[in-house]
Amino acid sequence: MSGMYERRIGPSALSAPYVREEQIEFNEIDQNDASSLNAPIQEVRREQTSIGNMPKKIWRARKHPERSTHIGKKRFKCETCLVSLAYPSHLLKHMRVHTGEKPFSCPEYMTNFTEKGSLLEHMMIHTGEKPYNCSKCGMNFTQKGNLHKHMRIHTGEKPYSCSNCGMNFTQKVSLLKHMMIHTGEKPYNCSRCGMNFTQKGNLDKHIRRIHSGEKPYSCSECGMNFADSWSRLRHWRTHINEKPYACSVCNKTFSQSNNMKLHMKIHNNDRR
């Protein structure tokens, strides 16, 4: 293959979204010497695989014109909410938000999902598979999204902020639960002692700690059991010597926020 092969975005390039505005010049190269090419050129040569005398990507653009929108152009509009999407398949998935259709069903629990990928991730609950591992503390997760959320515990990132008090949270759901503090809403009631809680998770923790004594969360390092996963995580930091909480006065670090708060009293007393 020799000479100049031009790839342009424009009418003369069949309006293919897959081609970028660039020119790549190839010298005559023996197929047996392909290993001598650098990686980017090898990648381009693989992409240039042709059907007959026509590059495969141009052939695809002609065969599937519905995929031939330019990058960033969204031609398929939802008539319900007017959001625009790039592909018909994306619009089909989006429409399930409005119709409530969930065509993918779990055979174990008969739970339904809008997308096949969501069903596959859910099935890991039944198989016990947790392929996503935290490199900081070793915890495993069934879903990549849950790992990303968990990593904020280690990085300290809290992108969700309360407009009333300025408190920040790692997850949006945590912010929504926190907002109940300002509204005074406590919809979760303990049937044993009558206490009310803003969050169901807090009710569950309350029942385990006060009434049932259940400790379902076990430390894989020493076998200690805990009533909730957060207590286990705080304990786990003693094994890996992680101390994410730093004193703003003397920079001393702590594995738990409560220990840092106790330490801060030393500085507060010194100022009096």
PDB file of C-alpha atoms in Angstrom:
ATOM      1  CA  MET A   1       0.000   0.000   0.000  1.00  0.00           C
ATOM      2  CA  SER A   2       1.570   3.318  -1.025  1.00  0.00           C
ATOM      3  CA  GLY A   3       0.776   6.937  -1.703  1.00  0.00           C
ATOM      4  CA  MET A   4      -1.583   9.177   0.180  1.00  0.00           C
ATOM      5  CA  TYR A   5      -4.893   8.074   1.718  1.00  0.00           C
ATOM      6  CA  GLU A   6      -7.016  11.046   2.761  1.00  0.00           C
ATOM      7  CA  ARG A   7      -9.585  10.955   5.572  1.00  0.00           C
ATOM      8  CA  ARG A   8     -11.674  14.086   5.955  1.00  0.00           C
ATOM      9  CA  ILE A   9     -14.799  15.094   7.788  1.00  0.00           C
ATOM     10  CA  GLY A  10     -16.994  16.610   5.112  1.00  0.00           C
ATOM     11  CA  PRO A  11     -19.225  15.817   2.151  1.00  0.00           C
ATOM     12  CA  SER A  12     -16.407  14.229   0.187  1.00  0.00           C
ATOM     13  CA  ALA A  13     -15.817  11.694   2.964  1.00  0.00           C
ATOM     14  CA  LEU A  14     -19.345  10.223   2.909  1.00  0.00           C
ATOM     15  CA  SER A  15     -20.135  12.001   6.191  1.00  0.00           C
ATOM     16  CA  ALA A  16     -18.672   9.089   8.173  1.00  0.00           C
ATOM     17  CA  PRO A  17     -18.469   9.767  11.941  1.00  0.00           C
ATOM     18  CA  TYR A  18     -15.647   7.325  12.406  1.00  0.00           C
ATOM     19  CA  VAL A  19     -13.072   9.244  10.342  1.00  0.00           C
ATOM     20  CA  ARG A  20     -11.051  12.098  11.761  1.00  0.00           C
ATOM     21  CA  GLU A  21      -9.693  15.095   9.915  1.00  0.00           C
ATOM     22  CA  GLU A  22      -6.143  14.010   9.240  1.00  0.00           C
ATOM     23  CA  GLN A  23      -3.849  12.701   6.533  1.00  0.00           C
ATOM     24  CA  ILE A  24      -1.579   9.708   7.035  1.00  0.00           C
ATOM     25  CA  GLU A  25       1.138   8.864   4.581  1.00  0.00           C
ATOM     26  CA  PHE A  26       2.229   5.240   4.216  1.00  0.00           C
ATOM     27  CA  ASN A  27       5.420   3.960   2.634  1.00  0.00           C
ATOM     28  CA  GLU A  28       5.514   0.663   0.834  1.00  0.00           C
ATOM     29  CA  ILE A  29       5.831  -1.903   3.630  1.00  0.00           C
ATOM     30  CA  ASP A  30       6.182  -5.628   3.380  1.00  0.00           C
ATOM     31  CA  GLN A  31       3.569  -7.460   5.457  1.00  0.00           C
ATOM     32  CA  ASN A  32       6.330  -9.549   7.021  1.00  0.00           C
ATOM     33  CA  ASP A  33       7.945  -6.370   8.338  1.00  0.00           C
ATOM     34  CA  ALA A  34       4.796  -5.204  10.127  1.00  0.00           C
ATOM     35  CA  SER A  35       6.456  -5.783  13.492  1.00  0.00           C
ATOM     36  CA  SER A  36       8.912  -2.994  12.701  1.00  0.00           C
ATOM     37  CA  LEU A  37       6.127  -0.421  12.679  1.00  0.00           C
ATOM     38  CA  ASN A  38       5.496   1.684  15.736  1.00  0.00           C
ATOM     39  CA  ALA A  39       2.279   1.042  17.690  1.00  0.00           C
ATOM     40  CA  PRO A  40       0.167   3.993  16.458  1.00  0.00           C
ATOM     41  CA  ILE A  41       0.814   3.161  12.786  1.00  0.00           C
ATOM     42  CA  GLN A  42       0.024  -0.514  13.420  1.00  0.00           C
ATOM     43  CA  GLU A  43      -3.279   0.583  14.941  1.00  0.00           C
ATOM     44  CA  VAL A  44      -4.076   2.730  11.906  1.00  0.00           C
ATOM     45  CA  ARG A  45      -3.256  -0.163   9.556  1.00  0.00           C
ATOM     46  CA  ARG A  46      -5.632  -2.417  11.477  1.00  0.00           C
ATOM     47  CA  GLU A  47      -8.349   0.220  11.206  1.00  0.00           C
ATOM     48  CA  GLN A  48      -7.736   0.531   7.469  1.00  0.00           C
ATOM     49  CA  THR A  49      -8.718  -3.102   6.820  1.00  0.00           C
ATOM     50  CA  SER A  50     -10.604  -2.974   3.541  1.00  0.00           C
ATOM     51  CA  ILE A  51     -13.496  -4.786   1.899  1.00  0.00           C
ATOM     52  CA  GLY A  52     -12.551  -5.070  -1.746  1.00  0.00           C
ATOM     53  CA  ASN A  53     -10.967  -1.742  -2.623  1.00  0.00           C
ATOM     54  CA  MET A  54     -13.005   0.173  -0.059  1.00  0.00           C
ATOM     55  CA  PRO A  55     -11.795   0.898   3.520  1.00  0.00           C
ATOM     56  CA  LYS A  56     -13.970  -0.993   6.012  1.00  0.00           C
ATOM     57  CA  LYS A  57     -15.080   2.091   7.931  1.00  0.00           C
ATOM     58  CA  ILE A  58     -16.307   3.791   4.741  1.00  0.00           C
ATOM     59  CA  TRP A  59     -18.100   0.561   3.818  1.00  0.00           C
ATOM     60  CA  ARG A  60     -19.771   0.485   7.225  1.00  0.00           C
ATOM     61  CA  ALA A  61     -20.882   4.098   6.838  1.00  0.00           C
ATOM     62  CA  ARG A  62     -22.587   3.268   3.537  1.00  0.00           C
ATOM     63  CA  LYS A  63     -24.168   0.065   4.833  1.00  0.00           C
ATOM     64  CA  HIS A  64     -25.379   1.617   8.122  1.00  0.00           C
ATOM     65  CA  PRO A  65     -26.286   5.245   7.345  1.00  0.00           C
ATOM     66  CA  GLU A  66     -28.154   5.538  10.649  1.00  0.00           C
ATOM     67  CA  ARG A  67     -24.751   5.362  12.380  1.00  0.00           C
ATOM     68  CA  SER A  68     -23.246   8.032  10.161  1.00  0.00           C
ATOM     69  CA  THR A  69     -23.897  11.066  12.318  1.00  0.00           C
ATOM     70  CA  HIS A  70     -20.908  13.228  13.086  1.00  0.00           C
ATOM     71  CA  ILE A  71     -19.374  12.997  16.538  1.00  0.00           C
ATOM     72  CA  GLY A  72     -21.409  15.140  18.938  1.00  0.00           C
ATOM     73  CA  LYS A  73     -24.481  15.363  16.664  1.00  0.00           C
ATOM     74  CA  LYS A  74     -27.645  14.001  18.274  1.00  0.00           C
ATOM     75  CA  ARG A  75     -30.427  13.459  15.745  1.00  0.00           C
ATOM     76  CA  PHE A  76     -32.814  11.179  17.647  1.00  0.00           C
ATOM     77  CA  LYS A  77     -35.146  13.138  19.922  1.00  0.00           C
ATOM     78  CA  CYS A  78     -37.391  11.828  22.685  1.00  0.00           C
ATOM     79  CA  GLU A  79     -40.890  13.226  22.125  1.00  0.00           C
ATOM     80  CA  THR A  80     -41.672  13.003  25.840  1.00  0.00           C
ATOM     81  CA  CYS A  81     -38.838  15.040  27.391  1.00  0.00           C
ATOM     82  CA  LEU A  82     -37.148  16.373  24.209  1.00  0.00           C
ATOM     83  CA  VAL A  83     -33.707  14.997  25.117  1.00  0.00           C
ATOM     84  CA  SER A  84     -31.639  14.195  22.009  1.00  0.00           C
ATOM     85  CA  LEU A  85     -29.459  11.131  21.519  1.00  0.00           C
ATOM     86  CA  ALA A  86     -26.917  10.057  18.929  1.00  0.00           C
ATOM     87  CA  TYR A  87     -28.201   6.564  18.093  1.00  0.00           C
ATOM     88  CA  PRO A  88     -31.600   4.855  17.798  1.00  0.00           C
ATOM     89  CA  SER A  89     -30.497   2.182  20.283  1.00  0.00           C
ATOM     90  CA  HIS A  90     -29.749   4.895  22.869  1.00  0.00           C
ATOM     91  CA  LEU A  91     -33.188   6.404  22.312  1.00  0.00           C
ATOM     92  CA  LEU A  92     -34.801   2.981  22.757  1.00  0.00           C
ATOM     93  CA  LYS A  93     -33.056   2.508  26.115  1.00  0.00           C
ATOM     94  CA  HIS A  94     -33.951   6.047  27.164  1.00  0.00           C
ATOM     95  CA  MET A  95     -37.647   5.559  26.358  1.00  0.00           C
ATOM     96  CA  ARG A  96     -37.796   2.845  29.016  1.00  0.00           C
ATOM     97  CA  VAL A  97     -37.411   5.620  31.609  1.00  0.00           C
ATOM     98  CA  HIS A  98     -40.800   6.942  30.516  1.00  0.00           C
ATOM     99  CA  THR A  99     -42.570   3.662  29.737  1.00  0.00           C
ATOM    100  CA  GLY A 100     -41.244   1.791  32.778  1.00  0.00           C
ATOM    101  CA  GLU A 101     -40.429  -1.174  30.556  1.00  0.00           C
ATOM    102  CA  LYS A 102     -37.906  -3.582  32.097  1.00  0.00           C
ATOM    103  CA  PRO A 103     -37.441  -6.435  29.622  1.00  0.00           C
ATOM    104  CA  PHE A 104     -34.494  -8.118  31.353  1.00  0.00           C
ATOM    105  CA  SER A 105     -35.529 -10.360  34.252  1.00  0.00           C
ATOM    106  CA  CYS A 106     -33.541 -12.112  36.998  1.00  0.00           C
ATOM    107  CA  PRO A 107     -34.608 -15.784  37.203  1.00  0.00           C
ATOM    108  CA  GLU A 108     -33.748 -15.932  40.919  1.00  0.00           C
ATOM    109  CA  TYR A 109     -35.655 -12.968  42.379  1.00  0.00           C
ATOM    110  CA  MET A 110     -37.763 -12.027  39.341  1.00  0.00           C
ATOM    111  CA  THR A 111     -36.290  -8.548  39.574  1.00  0.00           C
ATOM    112  CA  ASN A 112     -36.518  -6.696  36.260  1.00  0.00           C
ATOM    113  CA  PHE A 113     -34.055  -4.318  34.622  1.00  0.00           C
ATOM    114  CA  THR A 114     -34.130  -1.836  31.756  1.00  0.00           C
ATOM    115  CA  GLU A 115     -30.719  -2.883  30.395  1.00  0.00           C
ATOM    116  CA  LYS A 116     -28.985  -6.220  29.959  1.00  0.00           C
ATOM    117  CA  GLY A 117     -25.798  -4.846  31.533  1.00  0.00           C
ATOM    118  CA  SER A 118     -27.694  -4.023  34.728  1.00  0.00           C
ATOM    119  CA  LEU A 119     -29.050  -7.577  34.862  1.00  0.00           C
ATOM    120  CA  LEU A 120     -25.563  -9.056  34.423  1.00  0.00           C
ATOM    121  CA  GLU A 121     -24.217  -6.899  37.257  1.00  0.00           C
ATOM    122  CA  HIS A 122     -27.168  -7.902  39.440  1.00  0.00           C
ATOM    123  CA  MET A 123     -26.543 -11.606  38.790  1.00  0.00           C
ATOM    124  CA  MET A 124     -23.185 -11.257  40.541  1.00  0.00           C
ATOM    125  CA  ILE A 125     -25.161 -10.965  43.786  1.00  0.00           C
ATOM    126  CA  HIS A 126     -26.293 -14.560  43.301  1.00  0.00           C
ATOM    127  CA  THR A 127     -22.966 -15.903  42.035  1.00  0.00           C
ATOM    128  CA  GLY A 128     -20.979 -14.088  44.725  1.00  0.00           C
ATOM    129  CA  GLU A 129     -18.646 -12.679  42.086  1.00  0.00           C
ATOM    130  CA  LYS A 130     -17.014  -9.366  43.047  1.00  0.00           C
ATOM    131  CA  PRO A 131     -14.536  -8.528  40.287  1.00  0.00           C
ATOM    132  CA  TYR A 132     -13.889  -4.899  41.285  1.00  0.00           C
ATOM    133  CA  ASN A 133     -11.220  -4.594  43.979  1.00  0.00           C
ATOM    134  CA  CYS A 134     -10.224  -1.567  46.053  1.00  0.00           C
ATOM    135  CA  SER A 135      -6.441  -1.184  45.916  1.00  0.00           C
ATOM    136  CA  LYS A 136      -6.478   0.760  49.201  1.00  0.00           C
ATOM    137  CA  CYS A 137      -8.306  -1.549  51.617  1.00  0.00           C
ATOM    138  CA  GLY A 138      -8.962  -4.742  49.649  1.00  0.00           C
ATOM    139  CA  MET A 139     -12.757  -4.540  49.656  1.00  0.00           C
ATOM    140  CA  ASN A 140     -14.423  -6.128  46.624  1.00  0.00           C
ATOM    141  CA  PHE A 141     -17.516  -4.974  44.750  1.00  0.00           C
ATOM    142  CA  THR A 142     -19.946  -6.447  42.242  1.00  0.00           C
ATOM    143  CA  GLN A 143     -20.248  -3.169  40.332  1.00  0.00           C
ATOM    144  CA  LYS A 144     -17.603  -0.751  39.094  1.00  0.00           C
ATOM    145  CA  GLY A 145     -19.795   2.201  40.045  1.00  0.00           C
ATOM    146  CA  ASN A 146     -19.881   1.055  43.669  1.00  0.00           C
ATOM    147  CA  LEU A 147     -16.079   0.838  43.688  1.00  0.00           C
ATOM    148  CA  HIS A 148     -15.860   4.429  42.413  1.00  0.00           C
ATOM    149  CA  LYS A 149     -18.205   5.593  45.180  1.00  0.00           C
ATOM    150  CA  HIS A 150     -16.228   3.631  47.775  1.00  0.00           C
ATOM    151  CA  MET A 151     -12.915   5.173  46.631  1.00  0.00           C
ATOM    152  CA  ARG A 152     -14.175   8.566  47.788  1.00  0.00           C
ATOM    153  CA  ILE A 153     -13.800   7.276  51.351  1.00  0.00           C
ATOM    154  CA  HIS A 154     -10.060   7.060  50.740  1.00  0.00           C
ATOM    155  CA  THR A 155      -9.627  10.145  48.552  1.00  0.00           C
ATOM    156  CA  GLY A 156     -11.850  12.336  50.711  1.00  0.00           C
ATOM    157  CA  GLU A 157     -13.749  13.585  47.652  1.00  0.00           C
ATOM    158  CA  LYS A 158     -17.225  14.866  48.546  1.00  0.00           C
ATOM    159  CA  PRO A 159     -18.820  16.330  45.418  1.00  0.00           C
ATOM    160  CA  TYR A 160     -22.369  16.700  46.794  1.00  0.00           C
ATOM    161  CA  SER A 161     -23.020  19.763  48.958  1.00  0.00           C
ATOM    162  CA  CYS A 162     -25.989  20.699  51.162  1.00  0.00           C
ATOM    163  CA  SER A 163     -27.364  24.127  50.211  1.00  0.00           C
ATOM    164  CA  ASN A 164     -28.658  24.679  53.771  1.00  0.00           C
ATOM    165  CA  CYS A 165     -25.573  24.007  55.893  1.00  0.00           C
ATOM    166  CA  GLY A 166     -22.741  23.485  53.399  1.00  0.00           C
ATOM    167  CA  MET A 167     -22.046  19.929  54.534  1.00  0.00           C
ATOM    168  CA  ASN A 168     -20.487  17.782  51.792  1.00  0.00           C
ATOM    169  CA  PHE A 169     -21.117  14.133  50.904  1.00  0.00           C
ATOM    170  CA  THR A 170     -19.506  11.412  48.828  1.00  0.00           C
ATOM    171  CA  GLN A 171     -22.809  10.247  47.324  1.00  0.00           C
ATOM    172  CA  LYS A 172     -25.952  11.990  46.116  1.00  0.00           C
ATOM    173  CA  VAL A 173     -28.166   9.573  48.054  1.00  0.00           C
ATOM    174  CA  SER A 174     -26.325  10.557  51.252  1.00  0.00           C
ATOM    175  CA  LEU A 175     -27.101  14.215  50.565  1.00  0.00           C
ATOM    176  CA  LEU A 176     -30.797  13.442  50.009  1.00  0.00           C
ATOM    177  CA  LYS A 177     -30.931  11.510  53.283  1.00  0.00           C
ATOM    178  CA  HIS A 178     -29.133  14.352  55.071  1.00  0.00           C
ATOM    179  CA  MET A 179     -31.709  16.870  53.830  1.00  0.00           C
ATOM    180  CA  MET A 180     -34.273  15.152  56.058  1.00  0.00           C
ATOM    181  CA  ILE A 181     -32.419  16.634  59.040  1.00  0.00           C
ATOM    182  CA  HIS A 182     -33.429  20.094  57.854  1.00  0.00           C
ATOM    183  CA  THR A 183     -37.000  19.092  57.007  1.00  0.00           C
ATOM    184  CA  GLY A 184     -37.393  17.145  60.267  1.00  0.00           C
ATOM    185  CA  GLU A 185     -38.746  14.143  58.406  1.00  0.00           C
ATOM    186  CA  LYS A 186     -38.147  10.775  60.132  1.00  0.00           C
ATOM    187  CA  PRO A 187     -40.114   8.175  58.193  1.00  0.00           C
ATOM    188  CA  TYR A 188     -38.416   5.056  59.608  1.00  0.00           C
ATOM    189  CA  ASN A 189     -39.808   3.789  62.911  1.00  0.00           C
ATOM    190  CA  CYS A 190     -38.402   1.127  65.245  1.00  0.00           C
ATOM    191  CA  SER A 191     -41.212  -1.272  66.160  1.00  0.00           C
ATOM    192  CA  ARG A 192     -39.402  -2.305  69.361  1.00  0.00           C
ATOM    193  CA  CYS A 193     -38.769   1.010  71.095  1.00  0.00           C
ATOM    194  CA  GLY A 194     -40.570   3.586  68.974  1.00  0.00           C
ATOM    195  CA  MET A 195     -37.513   5.599  67.941  1.00  0.00           C
ATOM    196  CA  ASN A 196     -37.741   7.299  64.562  1.00  0.00           C
ATOM    197  CA  PHE A 197     -34.961   7.734  62.023  1.00  0.00           C
ATOM    198  CA  THR A 198     -34.371   9.786  58.908  1.00  0.00           C
ATOM    199  CA  GLN A 199     -32.658   6.884  57.148  1.00  0.00           C
ATOM    200  CA  LYS A 200     -33.536   3.208  56.865  1.00  0.00           C
ATOM    201  CA  GLY A 201     -29.865   2.314  57.238  1.00  0.00           C
ATOM    202  CA  ASN A 202     -29.767   4.052  60.614  1.00  0.00           C
ATOM    203  CA  LEU A 203     -32.856   2.127  61.716  1.00  0.00           C
ATOM    204  CA  ASP A 204     -31.204  -1.153  60.675  1.00  0.00           C
ATOM    205  CA  LYS A 205     -28.014  -0.230  62.567  1.00  0.00           C
ATOM    206  CA  HIS A 206     -30.072   0.739  65.615  1.00  0.00           C
ATOM    207  CA  ILE A 207     -31.867  -2.625  65.653  1.00  0.00           C
ATOM    208  CA  ARG A 208     -28.587  -4.546  65.346  1.00  0.00           C
ATOM    209  CA  ARG A 209     -26.744  -2.520  67.983  1.00  0.00           C
ATOM    210  CA  ILE A 210     -29.501  -2.110  70.570  1.00  0.00           C
ATOM    211  CA  HIS A 211     -32.003  -4.927  70.108  1.00  0.00           C
ATOM    212  CA  SER A 212     -30.708  -7.924  68.156  1.00  0.00           C
ATOM    213  CA  GLY A 213     -26.950  -7.669  68.793  1.00  0.00           C
ATOM    214  CA  GLU A 214     -26.359  -8.966  65.260  1.00  0.00           C
ATOM    215  CA  LYS A 215     -22.887  -8.274  63.815  1.00  0.00           C
ATOM    216  CA  PRO A 216     -22.894  -9.479  60.207  1.00  0.00           C
ATOM    217  CA  TYR A 217     -19.756  -7.612  59.065  1.00  0.00           C
ATOM    218  CA  SER A 218     -16.551  -9.523  59.737  1.00  0.00           C
ATOM    219  CA  CYS A 219     -12.929  -8.357  59.447  1.00  0.00           C
ATOM    220  CA  SER A 220     -11.052 -10.699  57.111  1.00  0.00           C
ATOM    221  CA  GLU A 221      -7.787  -9.920  58.915  1.00  0.00           C
ATOM    222  CA  CYS A 222      -8.604 -10.691  62.562  1.00  0.00           C
ATOM    223  CA  GLY A 223     -12.174 -12.025  62.539  1.00  0.00           C
ATOM    224  CA  MET A 224     -13.750  -9.219  64.587  1.00  0.00           C
ATOM    225  CA  ASN A 225     -17.430  -8.685  63.843  1.00  0.00           C
ATOM    226  CA  PHE A 226     -19.288  -5.404  63.474  1.00  0.00           C
ATOM    227  CA  ALA A 227     -22.880  -4.216  63.288  1.00  0.00           C
ATOM    228  CA  ASP A 228     -22.292  -2.132  60.147  1.00  0.00           C
ATOM    229  CA  SER A 229     -19.841  -1.886  57.266  1.00  0.00           C
ATOM    230  CA  TRP A 230     -18.622   1.588  58.248  1.00  0.00           C
ATOM    231  CA  SER A 231     -17.480   0.337  61.668  1.00  0.00           C
ATOM    232  CA  ARG A 232     -15.643  -2.489  59.935  1.00  0.00           C
ATOM    233  CA  LEU A 233     -13.921  -0.046  57.590  1.00  0.00           C
ATOM    234  CA  ARG A 234     -12.789   2.162  60.475  1.00  0.00           C
ATOM    235  CA  HIS A 235     -11.422  -0.940  62.201  1.00  0.00           C
ATOM    236  CA  TRP A 236      -9.707  -2.098  58.996  1.00  0.00           C
ATOM    237  CA  ARG A 237      -7.638   1.076  58.947  1.00  0.00           C
ATOM    238  CA  THR A 238      -5.846  -0.113  62.083  1.00  0.00           C
ATOM    239  CA  HIS A 239      -4.516  -3.072  60.090  1.00  0.00           C
ATOM    240  CA  ILE A 240      -3.312  -1.122  57.064  1.00  0.00           C
ATOM    241  CA  ASN A 241      -2.225   1.900  59.153  1.00  0.00           C
ATOM    242  CA  GLU A 242      -4.319   4.259  57.048  1.00  0.00           C
ATOM    243  CA  LYS A 243      -4.865   7.619  58.740  1.00  0.00           C
ATOM    244  CA  PRO A 244      -6.961   9.870  56.504  1.00  0.00           C
ATOM    245  CA  TYR A 245      -7.893  12.422  59.192  1.00  0.00           C
ATOM    246  CA  ALA A 246      -5.292  15.137  59.812  1.00  0.00           C
ATOM    247  CA  CYS A 247      -5.170  17.781  62.544  1.00  0.00           C
ATOM    248  CA  SER A 248      -5.245  21.250  60.966  1.00  0.00           C
ATOM    249  CA  VAL A 249      -3.035  22.636  63.760  1.00  0.00           C
ATOM    250  CA  CYS A 250      -0.174  20.143  64.133  1.00  0.00           C
ATOM    251  CA  ASN A 251      -0.795  17.808  61.132  1.00  0.00           C
ATOM    252  CA  LYS A 252      -1.000  14.706  63.318  1.00  0.00           C
ATOM    253  CA  THR A 253      -3.028  12.025  61.522  1.00  0.00           C
ATOM    254  CA  PHE A 254      -5.690   9.614  62.761  1.00  0.00           C
ATOM    255  CA  SER A 255      -7.498   6.551  61.462  1.00  0.00           C
ATOM    256  CA  GLN A 256     -10.854   7.718  62.851  1.00  0.00           C
ATOM    257  CA  SER A 257     -12.497  11.142  62.832  1.00  0.00           C
ATOM    258  CA  ASN A 258     -13.612  10.811  66.472  1.00  0.00           C
ATOM    259  CA  ASN A 259     -10.010  10.401  67.593  1.00  0.00           C
ATOM    260  CA  MET A 260      -9.061  13.537  65.695  1.00  0.00           C
ATOM    261  CA  LYS A 261     -11.893  15.490  67.345  1.00  0.00           C
ATOM    262  CA  LEU A 262     -10.711  14.360  70.782  1.00  0.00           C
ATOM    263  CA  HIS A 263      -7.185  15.412  69.863  1.00  0.00           C
ATOM    264  CA  MET A 264      -8.375  18.860  68.735  1.00  0.00           C
ATOM    265  CA  LYS A 265      -9.560  19.558  72.295  1.00  0.00           C
ATOM    266  CA  ILE A 266      -5.899  19.667  73.325  1.00  0.00           C
ATOM    267  CA  HIS A 267      -5.340  22.641  71.040  1.00  0.00           C
ATOM    268  CA  ASN A 268      -8.621  24.275  72.061  1.00  0.00           C
ATOM    269  CA  ASN A 269      -7.625  24.071  75.747  1.00  0.00           C
ATOM    270  CA  ASP A 270      -4.202  25.554  74.957  1.00  0.00           C
ATOM    271  CA  ARG A 271      -5.860  28.596  73.385  1.00  0.00           C
ATOM    272  CA  ARG A 272      -7.866  29.413  76.528  1.00  0.00           C
TER     273      ARG A 272
END
